[in-house]
Amino acid sequence: MPPLPKRKYPKARQGKRRSHLALKPAGLSRCPQCHNARLPHTACPTCGFYRRAGAIPVSRPKAAE
Ligand SMILES: [Zn+2]
């Protein structure tokens, strides 16, 4: 038989522990090229632009064709 807690934690203590577990929404920043919202440190999903240097080709262009 494994070691077990001597008594159960009260719901108040469980709630106090879980009060720090909530996830925050990811912050959004603006693409300097097309000014659409994108996640920070990622290539822009709209235009494929990343930090002036290079652009990644967008696999499925929405406006074109
Ligand atoms: Zn962009």
mmCIF file of N, CA and C and ligand atoms in Angstrom:
data_model
loop_
_atom_site.group_PDB
_atom_site.id
_atom_site.type_symbol
_atom_site.label_atom_id
_atom_site.label_comp_id
_atom_site.label_asym_id
_atom_site.label_seq_id
_atom_site.Cartn_x
_atom_site.Cartn_y
_atom_site.Cartn_z
ATOM 1 N N MET A 1 0.842 -1.189 0.000
ATOM 2 C CA MET A 1 0.000 0.000 0.000
ATOM 3 C C MET A 1 0.880 1.242 0.000
ATOM 4 N N PRO A 2 0.623 2.190 -0.914
ATOM 5 C CA PRO A 2 1.506 3.357 -1.001
ATOM 6 C C PRO A 2 1.215 4.326 0.121
ATOM 7 N N PRO A 3 2.133 5.259 0.357
ATOM 8 C CA PRO A 3 1.885 6.310 1.349
ATOM 9 C C PRO A 3 0.725 7.188 0.915
ATOM 10 N N LEU A 4 -0.136 7.494 1.834
ATOM 11 C CA LEU A 4 -1.346 8.253 1.520
ATOM 12 C C LEU A 4 -1.439 9.481 2.416
ATOM 13 N N PRO A 5 -2.138 10.524 1.956
ATOM 14 C CA PRO A 5 -2.345 11.689 2.823
ATOM 15 C C PRO A 5 -3.162 11.295 4.041
ATOM 16 N N LYS A 6 -2.842 11.916 5.157
ATOM 17 C CA LYS A 6 -3.512 11.543 6.399
ATOM 18 C C LYS A 6 -4.983 11.941 6.380
ATOM 19 N N ARG A 7 -5.252 13.128 5.833
ATOM 20 C CA ARG A 7 -6.653 13.567 5.713
ATOM 21 C C ARG A 7 -6.814 14.373 4.442
ATOM 22 N N LYS A 8 -8.071 14.521 3.988
ATOM 23 C CA LYS A 8 -8.307 15.205 2.726
ATOM 24 C C LYS A 8 -8.163 16.713 2.907
ATOM 25 N N TYR A 9 -7.728 17.374 1.820
ATOM 26 C CA TYR A 9 -7.635 18.829 1.859
ATOM 27 C C TYR A 9 -9.030 19.419 1.781
ATOM 28 N N PRO A 10 -9.325 20.448 2.567
ATOM 29 C CA PRO A 10 -10.629 21.086 2.454
ATOM 30 C C PRO A 10 -10.791 21.800 1.114
ATOM 31 N N LYS A 11 -12.036 22.015 0.721
ATOM 32 C CA LYS A 11 -12.311 22.659 -0.573
ATOM 33 C C LYS A 11 -11.735 24.065 -0.627
ATOM 34 N N ALA A 12 -11.693 24.742 0.534
ATOM 35 C CA ALA A 12 -11.134 26.095 0.557
ATOM 36 C C ALA A 12 -9.652 26.060 0.196
ATOM 37 N N ARG A 13 -8.917 25.082 0.721
ATOM 38 C CA ARG A 13 -7.495 24.996 0.428
ATOM 39 C C ARG A 13 -7.260 24.602 -1.027
ATOM 40 N N GLN A 14 -8.110 23.707 -1.516
ATOM 41 C CA GLN A 14 -8.020 23.314 -2.927
ATOM 42 C C GLN A 14 -8.275 24.519 -3.829
ATOM 43 N N GLY A 15 -9.267 25.334 -3.473
ATOM 44 C CA GLY A 15 -9.556 26.512 -4.270
ATOM 45 C C GLY A 15 -8.450 27.533 -4.218
ATOM 46 N N LYS A 16 -7.802 27.677 -3.056
ATOM 47 C CA LYS A 16 -6.681 28.609 -2.951
ATOM 48 C C LYS A 16 -5.527 28.169 -3.846
ATOM 49 N N ARG A 17 -5.287 26.886 -3.913
ATOM 50 C CA ARG A 17 -4.218 26.388 -4.784
ATOM 51 C C ARG A 17 -4.583 26.640 -6.248
ATOM 52 N N ARG A 18 -5.839 26.374 -6.598
ATOM 53 C CA ARG A 18 -6.235 26.488 -8.001
ATOM 54 C C ARG A 18 -6.456 27.924 -8.433
ATOM 55 N N SER A 19 -6.437 28.868 -7.503
ATOM 56 C CA SER A 19 -6.614 30.262 -7.890
ATOM 57 C C SER A 19 -5.449 30.767 -8.731
ATOM 58 N N HIS A 20 -4.325 30.062 -8.731
ATOM 59 C CA HIS A 20 -3.164 30.477 -9.513
ATOM 60 C C HIS A 20 -3.024 29.687 -10.804
ATOM 61 N N LEU A 21 -3.978 28.823 -11.115
ATOM 62 C CA LEU A 21 -3.805 27.916 -12.250
ATOM 63 C C LEU A 21 -4.437 28.427 -13.540
ATOM 64 N N ALA A 22 -5.127 29.539 -13.500
ATOM 65 C CA ALA A 22 -5.822 29.992 -14.701
ATOM 66 C C ALA A 22 -4.826 30.390 -15.779
ATOM 67 N N LEU A 23 -5.166 30.090 -17.035
ATOM 68 C CA LEU A 23 -4.316 30.452 -18.161
ATOM 69 C C LEU A 23 -4.698 31.840 -18.655
ATOM 70 N N LYS A 24 -3.693 32.606 -19.027
ATOM 71 C CA LYS A 24 -3.935 33.934 -19.570
ATOM 72 C C LYS A 24 -3.968 33.862 -21.089
ATOM 73 N N PRO A 25 -4.742 34.710 -21.733
ATOM 74 C CA PRO A 25 -4.756 34.725 -23.200
ATOM 75 C C PRO A 25 -3.421 35.226 -23.740
ATOM 76 N N ALA A 26 -3.028 34.669 -24.878
ATOM 77 C CA ALA A 26 -1.760 35.055 -25.485
ATOM 78 C C ALA A 26 -1.833 36.488 -25.988
ATOM 79 N N GLY A 27 -0.758 37.235 -25.767
ATOM 80 C CA GLY A 27 -0.730 38.617 -26.198
ATOM 81 C C GLY A 27 -0.628 38.730 -27.699
ATOM 82 N N LEU A 28 -1.277 39.736 -28.241
ATOM 83 C CA LEU A 28 -1.224 39.938 -29.682
ATOM 84 C C LEU A 28 -0.431 41.206 -29.979
ATOM 85 N N SER A 29 0.376 41.147 -31.026
ATOM 86 C CA SER A 29 1.073 42.339 -31.477
ATOM 87 C C SER A 29 0.721 42.560 -32.943
ATOM 88 N N ARG A 30 1.173 43.700 -33.465
ATOM 89 C CA ARG A 30 0.815 44.062 -34.837
ATOM 90 C C ARG A 30 1.965 43.729 -35.769
ATOM 91 N N CYS A 31 1.638 43.247 -36.951
ATOM 92 C CA CYS A 31 2.648 43.034 -37.989
ATOM 93 C C CYS A 31 3.115 44.395 -38.496
ATOM 94 N N PRO A 32 4.436 44.666 -38.532
ATOM 95 C CA PRO A 32 4.895 45.967 -39.033
ATOM 96 C C PRO A 32 4.650 46.141 -40.524
ATOM 97 N N GLN A 33 4.427 45.061 -41.221
ATOM 98 C CA GLN A 33 4.213 45.136 -42.665
ATOM 99 C C GLN A 33 2.755 45.409 -43.013
ATOM 100 N N CYS A 34 1.853 44.570 -42.521
ATOM 101 C CA CYS A 34 0.461 44.679 -42.936
ATOM 102 C C CYS A 34 -0.465 45.101 -41.798
ATOM 103 N N HIS A 35 0.094 45.255 -40.565
ATOM 104 C CA HIS A 35 -0.643 45.767 -39.403
ATOM 105 C C HIS A 35 -1.806 44.869 -38.997
ATOM 106 N N ASN A 36 -1.744 43.629 -39.373
ATOM 107 C CA ASN A 36 -2.731 42.692 -38.852
ATOM 108 C C ASN A 36 -2.221 42.130 -37.538
ATOM 109 N N ALA A 37 -3.106 41.586 -36.713
ATOM 110 C CA ALA A 37 -2.717 41.011 -35.429
ATOM 111 C C ALA A 37 -1.988 39.702 -35.660
ATOM 112 N N ARG A 38 -0.914 39.501 -34.907
ATOM 113 C CA ARG A 38 -0.185 38.236 -34.986
ATOM 114 C C ARG A 38 0.409 37.951 -33.623
ATOM 115 N N LEU A 39 0.810 36.708 -33.363
ATOM 116 C CA LEU A 39 1.462 36.360 -32.116
ATOM 117 C C LEU A 39 2.884 36.897 -32.141
ATOM 118 N N PRO A 40 3.408 37.362 -30.983
ATOM 119 C CA PRO A 40 4.786 37.832 -30.961
ATOM 120 C C PRO A 40 5.775 36.691 -31.212
ATOM 121 N N HIS A 41 6.918 36.998 -31.826
ATOM 122 C CA HIS A 41 8.000 36.060 -32.148
ATOM 123 C C HIS A 41 7.556 35.002 -33.140
ATOM 124 N N THR A 42 6.594 35.325 -33.983
ATOM 125 C CA THR A 42 6.178 34.396 -35.022
ATOM 126 C C THR A 42 6.093 35.152 -36.340
ATOM 127 N N ALA A 43 6.171 34.413 -37.448
ATOM 128 C CA ALA A 43 5.944 35.023 -38.745
ATOM 129 C C ALA A 43 4.476 35.383 -38.872
ATOM 130 N N CYS A 44 4.228 36.435 -39.619
ATOM 131 C CA CYS A 44 2.848 36.905 -39.767
ATOM 132 C C CYS A 44 2.055 35.882 -40.578
ATOM 133 N N PRO A 45 0.926 35.414 -40.085
ATOM 134 C CA PRO A 45 0.154 34.433 -40.846
ATOM 135 C C PRO A 45 -0.521 35.027 -42.082
ATOM 136 N N THR A 46 -0.624 36.343 -42.135
ATOM 137 C CA THR A 46 -1.313 36.965 -43.270
ATOM 138 C C THR A 46 -0.372 37.183 -44.438
ATOM 139 N N CYS A 47 0.821 37.791 -44.148
ATOM 140 C CA CYS A 47 1.719 38.130 -45.250
ATOM 141 C C CYS A 47 3.037 37.370 -45.179
ATOM 142 N N GLY A 48 3.298 36.582 -44.117
ATOM 143 C CA GLY A 48 4.523 35.807 -44.022
ATOM 144 C C GLY A 48 5.738 36.611 -43.648
ATOM 145 N N PHE A 49 5.581 37.824 -43.211
ATOM 146 C CA PHE A 49 6.694 38.728 -42.921
ATOM 147 C C PHE A 49 7.256 38.424 -41.542
ATOM 148 N N TYR A 50 8.601 38.470 -41.399
ATOM 149 C CA TYR A 50 9.216 38.277 -40.085
ATOM 150 C C TYR A 50 10.466 39.133 -39.962
ATOM 151 N N ARG A 51 10.440 40.129 -39.124
ATOM 152 C CA ARG A 51 11.583 40.941 -38.711
ATOM 153 C C ARG A 51 12.404 41.474 -39.875
ATOM 154 N N ARG A 52 11.801 42.125 -40.825
ATOM 155 C CA ARG A 52 12.473 42.825 -41.920
ATOM 156 C C ARG A 52 13.264 41.888 -42.833
ATOM 157 N N ALA A 53 13.920 40.868 -42.264
ATOM 158 C CA ALA A 53 14.901 40.120 -43.037
ATOM 159 C C ALA A 53 14.237 39.304 -44.137
ATOM 160 N N GLY A 54 13.324 38.452 -43.777
ATOM 161 C CA GLY A 54 12.800 37.532 -44.768
ATOM 162 C C GLY A 54 11.316 37.367 -44.650
ATOM 163 N N ALA A 55 10.748 36.868 -45.689
ATOM 164 C CA ALA A 55 9.330 36.563 -45.679
ATOM 165 C C ALA A 55 9.154 35.093 -45.995
ATOM 166 N N ILE A 56 8.290 34.453 -45.252
ATOM 167 C CA ILE A 56 7.968 33.059 -45.498
ATOM 168 C C ILE A 56 6.766 33.032 -46.435
ATOM 169 N N PRO A 57 6.830 32.268 -47.507
ATOM 170 C CA PRO A 57 5.666 32.238 -48.402
ATOM 171 C C PRO A 57 4.446 31.689 -47.690
ATOM 172 N N VAL A 58 3.359 32.403 -47.786
ATOM 173 C CA VAL A 58 2.106 31.985 -47.153
ATOM 174 C C VAL A 58 1.502 30.875 -47.992
ATOM 175 N N SER A 59 1.199 29.744 -47.331
ATOM 176 C CA SER A 59 0.820 28.553 -48.076
ATOM 177 C C SER A 59 -0.537 28.726 -48.754
ATOM 178 N N ARG A 60 -1.477 29.373 -48.060
ATOM 179 C CA ARG A 60 -2.808 29.516 -48.654
ATOM 180 C C ARG A 60 -3.193 30.985 -48.672
ATOM 181 N N PRO A 61 -2.900 31.664 -49.778
ATOM 182 C CA PRO A 61 -3.256 33.085 -49.868
ATOM 183 C C PRO A 61 -4.752 33.260 -49.941
ATOM 184 N N LYS A 62 -5.247 34.218 -49.146
ATOM 185 C CA LYS A 62 -6.693 34.394 -49.065
ATOM 186 C C LYS A 62 -7.197 35.333 -50.161
ATOM 187 N N ALA A 63 -6.480 36.476 -50.347
ATOM 188 C CA ALA A 63 -6.989 37.481 -51.269
ATOM 189 C C ALA A 63 -6.669 37.123 -52.724
ATOM 190 N N ALA A 64 -5.496 36.478 -52.949
ATOM 191 C CA ALA A 64 -5.059 36.219 -54.321
ATOM 192 C C ALA A 64 -5.921 35.148 -54.968
ATOM 193 N N GLU A 65 -5.997 35.172 -56.259
ATOM 194 C CA GLU A 65 -6.732 34.242 -57.130
ATOM 195 C C GLU A 65 -8.255 34.373 -57.031
HETATM 196 ZN ZN ZN B 1 1.798 40.793 -42.006
#
